[in-house]
Short mmCIF file of C-alpha atoms and ligand atoms in Angstrom, two decimals:
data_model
loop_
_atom_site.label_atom_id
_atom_site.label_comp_id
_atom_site.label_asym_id
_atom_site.label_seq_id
_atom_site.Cartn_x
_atom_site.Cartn_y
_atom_site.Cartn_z
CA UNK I 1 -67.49 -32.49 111.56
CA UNK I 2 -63.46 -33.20 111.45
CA UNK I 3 -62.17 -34.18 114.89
CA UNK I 4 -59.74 -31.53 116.71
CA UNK I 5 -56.11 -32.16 115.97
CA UNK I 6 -54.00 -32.75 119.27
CA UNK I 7 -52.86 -29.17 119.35
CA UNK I 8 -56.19 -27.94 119.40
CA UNK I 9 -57.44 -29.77 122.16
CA UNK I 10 -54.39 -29.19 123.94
CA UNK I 11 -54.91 -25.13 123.09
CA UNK I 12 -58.04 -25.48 124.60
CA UNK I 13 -56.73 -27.05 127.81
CA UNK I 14 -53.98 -24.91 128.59
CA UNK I 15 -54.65 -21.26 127.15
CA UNK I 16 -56.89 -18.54 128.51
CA UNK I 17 -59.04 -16.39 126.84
CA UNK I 18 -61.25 -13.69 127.95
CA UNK I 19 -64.85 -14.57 126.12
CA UNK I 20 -67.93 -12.45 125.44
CA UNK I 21 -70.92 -13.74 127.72
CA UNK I 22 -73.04 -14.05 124.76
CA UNK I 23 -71.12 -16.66 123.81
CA UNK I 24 -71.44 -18.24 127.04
CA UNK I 25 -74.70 -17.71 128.09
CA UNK I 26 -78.28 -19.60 127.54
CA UNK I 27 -80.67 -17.61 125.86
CA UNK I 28 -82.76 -17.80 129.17
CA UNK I 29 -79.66 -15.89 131.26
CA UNK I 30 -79.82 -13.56 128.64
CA UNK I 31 -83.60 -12.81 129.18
CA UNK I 32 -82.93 -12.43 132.60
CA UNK I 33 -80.51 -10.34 132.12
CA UNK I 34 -82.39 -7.88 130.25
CA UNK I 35 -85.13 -7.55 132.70
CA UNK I 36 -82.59 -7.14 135.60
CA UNK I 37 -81.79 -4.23 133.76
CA UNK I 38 -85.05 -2.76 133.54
CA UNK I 39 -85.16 -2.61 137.15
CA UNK I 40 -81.49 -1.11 137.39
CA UNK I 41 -82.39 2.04 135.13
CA UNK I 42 -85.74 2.85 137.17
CA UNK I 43 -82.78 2.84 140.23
CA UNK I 44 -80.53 5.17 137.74
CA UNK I 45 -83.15 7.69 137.62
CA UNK I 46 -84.53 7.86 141.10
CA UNK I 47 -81.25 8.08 142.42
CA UNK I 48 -78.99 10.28 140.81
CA UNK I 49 -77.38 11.48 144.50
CA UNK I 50 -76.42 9.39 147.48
CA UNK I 51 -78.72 11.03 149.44
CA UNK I 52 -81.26 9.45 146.30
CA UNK I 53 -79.86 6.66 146.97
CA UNK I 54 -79.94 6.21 150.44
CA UNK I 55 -83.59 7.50 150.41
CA UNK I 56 -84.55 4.40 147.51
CA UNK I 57 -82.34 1.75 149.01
CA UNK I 58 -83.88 2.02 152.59
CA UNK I 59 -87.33 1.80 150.73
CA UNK I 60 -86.31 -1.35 149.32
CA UNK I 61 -84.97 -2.74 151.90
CA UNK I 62 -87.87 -2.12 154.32
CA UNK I 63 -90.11 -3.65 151.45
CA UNK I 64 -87.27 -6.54 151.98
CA UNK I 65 -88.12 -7.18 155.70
CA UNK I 66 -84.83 -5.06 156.79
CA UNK I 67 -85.03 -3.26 160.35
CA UNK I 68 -83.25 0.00 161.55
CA UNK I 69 -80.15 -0.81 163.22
CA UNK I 70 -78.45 1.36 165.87
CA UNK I 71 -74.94 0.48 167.84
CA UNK I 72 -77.69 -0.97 170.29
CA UNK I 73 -80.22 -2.93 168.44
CA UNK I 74 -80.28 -6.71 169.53
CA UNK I 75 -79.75 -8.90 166.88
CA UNK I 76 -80.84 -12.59 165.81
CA UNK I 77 -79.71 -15.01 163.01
CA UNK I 78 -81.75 -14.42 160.17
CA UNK I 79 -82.38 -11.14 161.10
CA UNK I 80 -82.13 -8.15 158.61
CA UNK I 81 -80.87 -4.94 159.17
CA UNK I 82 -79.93 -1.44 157.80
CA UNK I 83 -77.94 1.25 159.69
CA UNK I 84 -78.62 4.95 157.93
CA UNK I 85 -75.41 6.78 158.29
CA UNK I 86 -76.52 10.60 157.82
CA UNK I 87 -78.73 9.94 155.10
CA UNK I 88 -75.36 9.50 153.08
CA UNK I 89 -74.44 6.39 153.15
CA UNK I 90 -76.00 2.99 154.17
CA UNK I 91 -74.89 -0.05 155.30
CA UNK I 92 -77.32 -3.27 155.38
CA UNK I 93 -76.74 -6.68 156.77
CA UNK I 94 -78.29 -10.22 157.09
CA UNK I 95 -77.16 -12.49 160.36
CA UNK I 96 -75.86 -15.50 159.25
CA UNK I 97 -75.89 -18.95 161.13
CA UNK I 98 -72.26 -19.08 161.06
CA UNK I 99 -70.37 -18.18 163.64
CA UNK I 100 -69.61 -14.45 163.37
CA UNK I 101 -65.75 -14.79 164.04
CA UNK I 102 -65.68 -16.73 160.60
CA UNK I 103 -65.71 -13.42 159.10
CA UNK I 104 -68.63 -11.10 157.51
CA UNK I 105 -69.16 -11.18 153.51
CA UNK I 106 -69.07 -7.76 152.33
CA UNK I 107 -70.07 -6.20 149.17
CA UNK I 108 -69.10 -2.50 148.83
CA UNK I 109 -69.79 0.29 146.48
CA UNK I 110 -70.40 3.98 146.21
CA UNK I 111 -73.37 6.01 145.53
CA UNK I 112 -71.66 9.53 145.36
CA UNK I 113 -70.93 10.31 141.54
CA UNK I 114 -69.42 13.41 139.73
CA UNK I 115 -71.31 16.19 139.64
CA UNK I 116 -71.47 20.08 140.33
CA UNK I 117 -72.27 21.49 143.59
CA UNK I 118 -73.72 24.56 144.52
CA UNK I 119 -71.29 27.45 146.26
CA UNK I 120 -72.64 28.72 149.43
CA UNK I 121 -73.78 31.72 148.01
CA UNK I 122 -74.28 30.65 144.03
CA UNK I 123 -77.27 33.17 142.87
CA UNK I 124 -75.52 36.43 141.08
CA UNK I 125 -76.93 38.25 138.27
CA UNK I 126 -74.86 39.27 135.11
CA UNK I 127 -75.92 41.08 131.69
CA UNK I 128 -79.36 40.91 132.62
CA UNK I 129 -79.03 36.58 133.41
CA UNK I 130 -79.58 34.62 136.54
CA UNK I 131 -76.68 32.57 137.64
CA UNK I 132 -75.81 29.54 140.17
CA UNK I 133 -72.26 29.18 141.09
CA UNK I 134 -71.29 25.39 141.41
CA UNK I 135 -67.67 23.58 142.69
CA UNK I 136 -67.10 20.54 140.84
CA UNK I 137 -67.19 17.25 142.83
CA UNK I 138 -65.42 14.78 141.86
CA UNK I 139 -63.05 13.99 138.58
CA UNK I 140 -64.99 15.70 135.31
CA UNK I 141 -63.63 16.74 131.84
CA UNK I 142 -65.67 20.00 132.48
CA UNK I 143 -66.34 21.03 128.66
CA UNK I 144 -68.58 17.91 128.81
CA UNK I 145 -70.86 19.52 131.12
CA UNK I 146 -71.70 22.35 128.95
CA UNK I 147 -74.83 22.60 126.96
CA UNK I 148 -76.81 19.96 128.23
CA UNK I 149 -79.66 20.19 130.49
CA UNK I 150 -79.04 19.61 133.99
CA UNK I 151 -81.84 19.02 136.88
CA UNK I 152 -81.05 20.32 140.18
CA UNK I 153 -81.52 17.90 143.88
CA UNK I 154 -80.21 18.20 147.25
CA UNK I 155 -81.48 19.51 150.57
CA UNK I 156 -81.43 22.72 152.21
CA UNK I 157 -81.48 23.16 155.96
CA UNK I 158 -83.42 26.47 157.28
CA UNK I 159 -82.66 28.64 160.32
CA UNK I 160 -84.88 26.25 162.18
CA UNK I 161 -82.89 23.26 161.35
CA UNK I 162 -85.88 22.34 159.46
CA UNK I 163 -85.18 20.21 156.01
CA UNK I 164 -86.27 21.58 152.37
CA UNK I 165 -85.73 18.57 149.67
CA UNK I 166 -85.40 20.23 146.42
CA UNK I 167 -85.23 18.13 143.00
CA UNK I 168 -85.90 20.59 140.16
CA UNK I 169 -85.75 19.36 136.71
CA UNK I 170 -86.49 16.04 136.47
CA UNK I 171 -90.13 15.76 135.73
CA UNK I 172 -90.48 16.38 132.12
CA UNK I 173 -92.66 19.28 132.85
CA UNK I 174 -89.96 20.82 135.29
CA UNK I 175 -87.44 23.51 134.11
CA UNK I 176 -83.91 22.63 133.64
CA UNK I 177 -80.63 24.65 134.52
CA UNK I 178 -77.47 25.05 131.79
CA UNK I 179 -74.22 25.87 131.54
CA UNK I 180 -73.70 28.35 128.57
CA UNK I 181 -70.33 27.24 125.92
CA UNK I 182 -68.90 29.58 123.15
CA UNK I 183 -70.81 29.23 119.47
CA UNK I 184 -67.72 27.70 117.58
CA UNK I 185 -68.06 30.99 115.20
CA UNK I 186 -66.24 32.74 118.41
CA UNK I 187 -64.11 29.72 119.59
CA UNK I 188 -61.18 30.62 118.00
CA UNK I 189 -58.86 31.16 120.96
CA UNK I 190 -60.48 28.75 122.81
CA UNK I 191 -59.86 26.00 121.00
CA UNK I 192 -56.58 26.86 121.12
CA UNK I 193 -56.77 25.48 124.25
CA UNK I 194 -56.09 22.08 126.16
CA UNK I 195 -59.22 20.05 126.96
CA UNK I 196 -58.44 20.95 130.25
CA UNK I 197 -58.54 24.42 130.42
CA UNK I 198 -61.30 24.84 127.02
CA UNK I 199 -63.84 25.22 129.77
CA UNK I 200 -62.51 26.17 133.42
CA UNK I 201 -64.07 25.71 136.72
CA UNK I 202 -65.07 29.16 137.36
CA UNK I 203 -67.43 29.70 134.17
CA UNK I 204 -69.23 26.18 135.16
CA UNK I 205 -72.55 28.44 136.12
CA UNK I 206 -75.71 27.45 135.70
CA UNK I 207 -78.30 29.45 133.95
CA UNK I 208 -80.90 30.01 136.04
CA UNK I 209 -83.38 32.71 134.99
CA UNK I 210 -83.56 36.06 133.10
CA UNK I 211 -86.82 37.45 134.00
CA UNK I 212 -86.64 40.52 136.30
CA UNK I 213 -88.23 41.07 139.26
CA UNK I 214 -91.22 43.85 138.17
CA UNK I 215 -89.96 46.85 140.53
CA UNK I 216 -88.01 50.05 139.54
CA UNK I 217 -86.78 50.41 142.77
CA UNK I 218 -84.88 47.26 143.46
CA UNK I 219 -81.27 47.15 142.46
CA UNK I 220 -80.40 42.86 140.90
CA UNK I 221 -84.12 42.32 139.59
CA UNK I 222 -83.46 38.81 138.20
CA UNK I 223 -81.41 37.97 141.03
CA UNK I 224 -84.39 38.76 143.17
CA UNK I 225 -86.90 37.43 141.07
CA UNK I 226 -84.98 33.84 141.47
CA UNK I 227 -84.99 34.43 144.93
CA UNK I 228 -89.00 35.14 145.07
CA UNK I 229 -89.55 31.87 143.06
CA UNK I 230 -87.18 29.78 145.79
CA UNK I 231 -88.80 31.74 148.46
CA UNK I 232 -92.46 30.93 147.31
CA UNK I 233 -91.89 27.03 146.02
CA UNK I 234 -89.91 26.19 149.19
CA UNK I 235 -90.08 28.78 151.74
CA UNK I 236 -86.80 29.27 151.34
CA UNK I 237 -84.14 32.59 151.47
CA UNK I 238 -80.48 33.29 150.49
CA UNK I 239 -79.10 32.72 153.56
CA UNK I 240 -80.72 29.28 153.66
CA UNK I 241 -78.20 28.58 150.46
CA UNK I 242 -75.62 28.55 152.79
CA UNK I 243 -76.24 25.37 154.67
CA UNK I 244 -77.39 23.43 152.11
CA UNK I 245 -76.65 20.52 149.76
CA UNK I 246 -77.61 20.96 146.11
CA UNK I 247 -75.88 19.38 143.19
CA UNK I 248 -76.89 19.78 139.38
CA UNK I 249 -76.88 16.67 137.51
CA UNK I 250 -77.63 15.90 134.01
CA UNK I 251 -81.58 15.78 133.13
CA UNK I 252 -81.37 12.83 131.01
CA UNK I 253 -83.30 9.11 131.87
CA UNK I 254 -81.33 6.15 131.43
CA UNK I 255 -81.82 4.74 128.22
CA UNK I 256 -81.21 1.43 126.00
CA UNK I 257 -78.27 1.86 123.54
CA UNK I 258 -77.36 0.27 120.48
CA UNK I 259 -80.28 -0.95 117.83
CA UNK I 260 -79.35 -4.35 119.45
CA UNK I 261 -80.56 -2.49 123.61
CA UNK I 262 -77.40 -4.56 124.73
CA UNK I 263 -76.03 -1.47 126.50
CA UNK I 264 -77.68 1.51 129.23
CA UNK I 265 -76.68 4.73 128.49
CA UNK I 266 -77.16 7.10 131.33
CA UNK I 267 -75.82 8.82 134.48
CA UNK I 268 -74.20 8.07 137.07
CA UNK I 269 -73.32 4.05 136.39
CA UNK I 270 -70.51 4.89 138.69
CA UNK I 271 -70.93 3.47 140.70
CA UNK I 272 -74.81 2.94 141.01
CA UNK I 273 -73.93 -0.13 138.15
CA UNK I 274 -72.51 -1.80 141.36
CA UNK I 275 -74.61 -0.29 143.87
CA UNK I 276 -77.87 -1.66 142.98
CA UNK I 277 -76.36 -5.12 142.30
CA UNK I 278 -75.04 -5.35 145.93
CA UNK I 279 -78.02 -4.34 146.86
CA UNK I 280 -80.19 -7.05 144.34
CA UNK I 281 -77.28 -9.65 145.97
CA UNK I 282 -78.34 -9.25 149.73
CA UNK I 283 -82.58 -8.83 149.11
CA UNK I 284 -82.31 -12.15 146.87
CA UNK I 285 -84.45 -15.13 147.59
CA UNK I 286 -81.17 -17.06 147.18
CA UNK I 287 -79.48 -15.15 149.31
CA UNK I 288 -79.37 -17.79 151.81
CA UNK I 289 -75.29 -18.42 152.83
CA UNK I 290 -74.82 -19.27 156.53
CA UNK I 291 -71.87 -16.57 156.88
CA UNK I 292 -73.16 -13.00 158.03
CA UNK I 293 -73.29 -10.66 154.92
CA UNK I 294 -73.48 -7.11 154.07
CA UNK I 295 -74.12 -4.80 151.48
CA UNK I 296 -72.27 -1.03 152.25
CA UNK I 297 -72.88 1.94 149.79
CA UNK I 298 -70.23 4.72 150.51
CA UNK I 299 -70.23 8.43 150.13
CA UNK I 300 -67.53 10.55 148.79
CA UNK I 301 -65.76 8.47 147.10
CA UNK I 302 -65.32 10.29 143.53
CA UNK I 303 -63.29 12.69 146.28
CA UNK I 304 -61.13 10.69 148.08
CA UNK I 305 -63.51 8.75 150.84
CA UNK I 306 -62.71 11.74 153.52
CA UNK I 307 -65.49 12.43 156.18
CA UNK I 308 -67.60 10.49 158.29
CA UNK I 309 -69.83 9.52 155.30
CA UNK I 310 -67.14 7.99 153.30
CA UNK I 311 -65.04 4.49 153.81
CA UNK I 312 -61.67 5.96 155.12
CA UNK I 313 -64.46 7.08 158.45
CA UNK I 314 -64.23 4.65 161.47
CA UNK I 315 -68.23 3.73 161.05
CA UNK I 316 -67.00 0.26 159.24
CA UNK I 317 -64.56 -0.51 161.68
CA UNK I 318 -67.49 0.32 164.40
CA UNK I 319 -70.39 -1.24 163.27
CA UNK I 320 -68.64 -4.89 163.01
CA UNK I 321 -67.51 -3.94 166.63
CA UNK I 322 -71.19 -3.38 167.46
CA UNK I 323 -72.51 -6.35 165.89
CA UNK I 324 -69.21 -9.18 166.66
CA UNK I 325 -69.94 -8.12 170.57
CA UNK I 326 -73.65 -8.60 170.54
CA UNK I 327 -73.19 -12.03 168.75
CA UNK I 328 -70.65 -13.07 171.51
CA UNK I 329 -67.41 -12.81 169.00
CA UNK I 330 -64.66 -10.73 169.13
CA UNK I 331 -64.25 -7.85 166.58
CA UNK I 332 -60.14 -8.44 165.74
CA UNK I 333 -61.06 -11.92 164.48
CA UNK I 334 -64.09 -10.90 162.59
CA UNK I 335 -62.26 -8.58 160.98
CA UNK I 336 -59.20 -11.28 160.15
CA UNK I 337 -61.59 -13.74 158.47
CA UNK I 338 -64.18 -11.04 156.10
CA UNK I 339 -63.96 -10.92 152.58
CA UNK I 340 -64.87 -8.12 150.68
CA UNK I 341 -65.48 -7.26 146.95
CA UNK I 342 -64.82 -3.93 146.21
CA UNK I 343 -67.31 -3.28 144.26
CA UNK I 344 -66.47 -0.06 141.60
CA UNK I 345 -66.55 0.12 138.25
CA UNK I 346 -63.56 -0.41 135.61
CA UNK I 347 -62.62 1.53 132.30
CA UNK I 348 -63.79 -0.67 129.40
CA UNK I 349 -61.74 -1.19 126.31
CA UNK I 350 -62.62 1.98 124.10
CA UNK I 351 -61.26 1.55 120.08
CA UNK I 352 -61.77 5.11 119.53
CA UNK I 353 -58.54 5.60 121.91
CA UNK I 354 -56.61 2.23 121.58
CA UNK I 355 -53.56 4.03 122.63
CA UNK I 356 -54.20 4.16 126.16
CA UNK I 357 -54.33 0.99 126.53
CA UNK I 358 -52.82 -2.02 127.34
CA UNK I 359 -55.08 -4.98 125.19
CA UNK I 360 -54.40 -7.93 126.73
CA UNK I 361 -55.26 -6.63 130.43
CA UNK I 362 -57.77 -4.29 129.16
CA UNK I 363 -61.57 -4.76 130.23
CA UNK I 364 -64.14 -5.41 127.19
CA UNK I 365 -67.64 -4.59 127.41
CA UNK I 366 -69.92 -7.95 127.25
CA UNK I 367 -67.09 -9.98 129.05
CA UNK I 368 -68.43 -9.95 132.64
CA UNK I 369 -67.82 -8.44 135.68
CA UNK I 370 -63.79 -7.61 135.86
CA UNK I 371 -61.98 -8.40 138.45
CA UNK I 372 -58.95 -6.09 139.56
CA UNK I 373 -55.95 -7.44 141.30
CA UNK I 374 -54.79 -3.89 142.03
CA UNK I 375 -55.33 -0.33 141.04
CA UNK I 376 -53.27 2.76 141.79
CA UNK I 377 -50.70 4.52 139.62
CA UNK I 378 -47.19 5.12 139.40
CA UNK I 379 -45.65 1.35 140.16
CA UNK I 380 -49.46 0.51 142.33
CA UNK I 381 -49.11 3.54 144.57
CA UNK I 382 -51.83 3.85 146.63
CA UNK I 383 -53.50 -0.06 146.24
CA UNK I 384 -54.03 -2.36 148.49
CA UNK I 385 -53.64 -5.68 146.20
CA UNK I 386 -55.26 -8.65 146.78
CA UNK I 387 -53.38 -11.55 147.69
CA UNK I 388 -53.38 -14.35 144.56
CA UNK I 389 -54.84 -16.65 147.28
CA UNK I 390 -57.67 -14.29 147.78
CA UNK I 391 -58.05 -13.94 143.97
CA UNK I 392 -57.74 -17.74 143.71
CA UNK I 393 -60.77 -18.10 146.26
CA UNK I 394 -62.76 -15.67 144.61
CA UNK I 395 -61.96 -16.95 140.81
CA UNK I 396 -62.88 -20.89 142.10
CA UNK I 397 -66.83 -19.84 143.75
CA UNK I 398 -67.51 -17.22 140.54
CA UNK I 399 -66.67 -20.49 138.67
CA UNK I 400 -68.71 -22.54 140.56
CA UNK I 401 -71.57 -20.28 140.01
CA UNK I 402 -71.33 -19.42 136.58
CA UNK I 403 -70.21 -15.94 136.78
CA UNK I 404 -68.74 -14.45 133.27
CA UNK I 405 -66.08 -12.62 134.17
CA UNK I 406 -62.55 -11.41 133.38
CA UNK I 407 -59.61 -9.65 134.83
CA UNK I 408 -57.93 -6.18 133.96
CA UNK I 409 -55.95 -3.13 134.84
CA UNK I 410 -56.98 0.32 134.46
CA UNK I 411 -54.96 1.33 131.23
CA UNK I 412 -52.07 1.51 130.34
CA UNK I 413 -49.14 2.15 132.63
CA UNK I 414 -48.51 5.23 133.58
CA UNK I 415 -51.33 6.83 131.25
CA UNK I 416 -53.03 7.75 135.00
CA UNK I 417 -55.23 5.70 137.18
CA UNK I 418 -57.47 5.28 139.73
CA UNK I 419 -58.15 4.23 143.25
CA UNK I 420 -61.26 2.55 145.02
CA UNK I 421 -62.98 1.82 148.50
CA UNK I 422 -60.81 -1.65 148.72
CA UNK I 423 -57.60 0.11 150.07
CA UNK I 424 -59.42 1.27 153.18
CA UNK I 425 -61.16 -1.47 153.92
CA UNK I 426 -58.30 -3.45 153.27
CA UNK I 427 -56.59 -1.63 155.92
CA UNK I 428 -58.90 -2.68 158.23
CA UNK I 429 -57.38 -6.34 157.87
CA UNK I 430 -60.03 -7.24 155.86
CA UNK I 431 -59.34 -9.39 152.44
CA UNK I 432 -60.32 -7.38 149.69
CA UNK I 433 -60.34 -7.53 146.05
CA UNK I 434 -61.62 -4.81 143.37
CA UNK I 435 -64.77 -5.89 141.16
CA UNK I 436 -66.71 -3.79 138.75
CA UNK I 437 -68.12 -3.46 135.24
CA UNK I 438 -66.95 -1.97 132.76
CA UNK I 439 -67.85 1.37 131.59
CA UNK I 440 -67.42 3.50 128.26
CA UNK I 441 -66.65 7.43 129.04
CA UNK I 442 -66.72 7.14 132.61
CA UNK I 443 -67.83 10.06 134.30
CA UNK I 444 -69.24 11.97 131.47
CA UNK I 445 -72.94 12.93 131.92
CA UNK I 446 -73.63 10.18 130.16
CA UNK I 447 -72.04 6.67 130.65
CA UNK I 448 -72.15 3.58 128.75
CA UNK I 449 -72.64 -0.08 130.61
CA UNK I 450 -73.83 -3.02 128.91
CA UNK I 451 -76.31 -5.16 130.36
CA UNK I 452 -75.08 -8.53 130.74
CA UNK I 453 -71.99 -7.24 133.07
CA UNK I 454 -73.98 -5.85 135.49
CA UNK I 455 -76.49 -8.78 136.11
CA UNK I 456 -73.19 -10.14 136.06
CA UNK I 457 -72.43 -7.77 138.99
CA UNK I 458 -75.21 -9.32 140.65
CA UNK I 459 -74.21 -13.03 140.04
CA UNK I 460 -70.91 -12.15 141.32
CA UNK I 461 -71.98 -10.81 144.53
CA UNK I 462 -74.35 -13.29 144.89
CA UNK I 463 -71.50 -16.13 145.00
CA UNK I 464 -69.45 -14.43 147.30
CA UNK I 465 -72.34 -13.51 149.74
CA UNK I 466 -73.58 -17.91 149.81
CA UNK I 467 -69.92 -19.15 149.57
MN1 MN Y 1 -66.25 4.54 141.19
MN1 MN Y 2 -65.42 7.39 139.74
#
């Protein structure tokens, strides 16, 4: 083996490059990383909503030794807690030894992902077919959500304020609800069309029966007969529609992709492909730091993070009230010393569509967890920006812990963008920084993640939560 010339070693010294983690990695990490992910797509499927979500991670974190929390609860170093906020959105935490006006570590993502709601009164009947009427949530390319099969969950509140849980469609024995598209034989005008307006909001219904009710007398047979199958499965009527939550998501299991299974394939990675890592960070064994940390998965972020369920809501800003006065600290100064990674995913490097973006500060699948100084669009509008001493602190512990990662923008400039969680909590006066994994065809009904970035995810986390 030749030696390395003087330029080469000095190449090596002073020049960054952004490496894939299989080149970095022992065989062993590898392994592990691979079964981490069987554990993350059994999370994928059994929560596809945040209320899913909520429902799952307060499971685990019972099974975890974590106790409910109220404004009131007394707490104790070493003591673990969850605080449910409506079912929505959850917020767990672990006392730390340290003393609480040294800041909280916070991990943050969002369990809300795009989807299609139903109207408050979605069940019509046209040329002899059952209908549901959904609002889009969230930012889709709606022609994607045509012609696939789509499972319905949510929760439906009756006139006695009594709760109905409804998930139709995901057992493989359940029926599944679609959204009719043209034949291409009579496409011709539309695909005239933008993307945009190739499918519009308003013809995003979901099929939903075609069987009439059997009576001669009754005017909207199919519409009834859906009706008398609601009514019978959940005791349910129309007007029970009205206050209730239902969203149709695609039917489809997350599944290994690529003859190599390096990558997950499935819905909803955003942001459940940082989700269940901050939630793996703060149940881990190793979790043992001496600073107080917490995991937080937000609502409503895919539609702006408005309402009491989402992070521009005072709840954050409350809680660490709550819990810096019970451990004898005041809030202001808690607040001044937490760190937070904002934990959402990033758009990964796609070579189908090099033109949007910007190579050199693009994310590539395999390369780790990226980290993202700021987001926003237009010249940063609307980002909060970490400070390069907060991405200095944050760069030195993932190296310290061997986590693979790498840095990025969102595109291109001025090709669109994208906002997170971190501006709000930011505002708090809270040091925050963006960190995600990188996804292919985000918010399609079927995303691409590959495995090593989000045990990465995990690692990442981890270090900030024992720094
Ligand atoms: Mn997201
Ligand atoms: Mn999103």
């Amino acid at each position: 083996m030749s030696e390395k010339t003087k330029g080469q070693l000095l190449a090596e010294k002073l020049t960054y490059k952004s490496e894939n983690t299989f080149d970095k990695i022992e065989k062993s990490e590898e392994d592990k990383a691979h079964s981490y992910s069987e554990g993350y797509k059994s999370f994928l499927d059994k929560a596809k909503t945040e209320r899913k979500a909520v429902t799952l991670a307060v499971s685990m974190a019972k099974d975890n030794g974590f106790v409910e929390y109220t404004h009131k609860t007394k707490l104790e170093v070493g003591g673990k807690y969850y605080y449910n906020n409506r079912g929505k959105s959850l917020f767990l935490f672990k006392v730390g030894s340290e003393d609480i006006e040294n800041g909280i570590r916070i991990a943050a993502a969002h369990i809300d992902s795009p989807r299609l709601d139903l109207k408050p009164r979605p069940v019509y009947e046209d040329a002899e077919m059952g209908f549901l009427k959904t609002h889009y949530y969230g930012g889709i390319k709606k022609y994607q959500w045509t012609a696939t099969p789509l499972a319905l969950h949510g929760s439906v509140i009756l006139r006695d304020n009594s709760v109905v849980d409804i998930t139709i469609g995901e057992d493989e024995n359940d029926p599944v609800f679609y959204i009719n598209d043209l034949p291409p034989h009579l496409a011709q005008t539309q695909n005239q069309k933008t993307l945009a307006l190739g499918v519009e909001g308003e013809s995003l219904n979901l099929l939903a029966g075609s069987k009439p009710y059997p009576d001669k007398e009754v005017a909207d047979k199919i519409k009834l007969n859906i009706l008398s199958i609601l009514n019978e499965k959940y005791g349910i009527c129309e007007a029970d529609l009205i206050s209730a939550e239902l969203s149709a998501v695609p039917a489809l299991k997350a599944r290994d992709c690529g003859l190599d299974r390096s990558m997950i394939a499935a819905y909803g990675h955003d942001d459940r492909v940082c989700a269940y890592p901050a939630l793996t960070a703060i149940f881990d064994d190793s979790c043992t730091g001496k600073h107080t940390v917490m995991t937080i998965l937000a609502d409503k972020e895919e539609t702006g993070s408005d309402g009491n369920t989402g992070m521009k809501s005072a709840i954050l800003r409350d809680l660490i009230e709550s819990i810096a006065k019970e451990l004898g600290g005041d809030p202001v100064v808690v607040r001044a010393n937490s760190k937070c990674l904002s934990a959402d995913v990033n758009v990964a490097f796609d070579p189908n569509y090099p033109e949007v973006f910007e190579k050199r500060n693009s994310a590539f699948i395999n390369h780790g967890v990226v980290i993202s100084k700021y987001t926003g669009a237009r010249g940063k509008s609307g980002t909060s920006d970490a400070s390069a001493e907060f991405l200095g602190y944050i760069r030195s512990i993932f190296e310290d812990r061997g986590v693979c990662w790498q840095i990025a923008e969102l595109g291109k400039i001025d090709q669109g963008g994208g906002g997170t969680v971190a501006a709000y909590i930011a505002n708090l006066n809270i040091d925050v920084i963006d960190l995600g994994v990188p996804v292919l065809s985000m918010h399609a009904p079927a995303e691409v993640i590959a495995k090593l970035d989000v045990y990465m995810a995990h690692k990442a986390i981890l270090a900030l939560f024992n720094a």
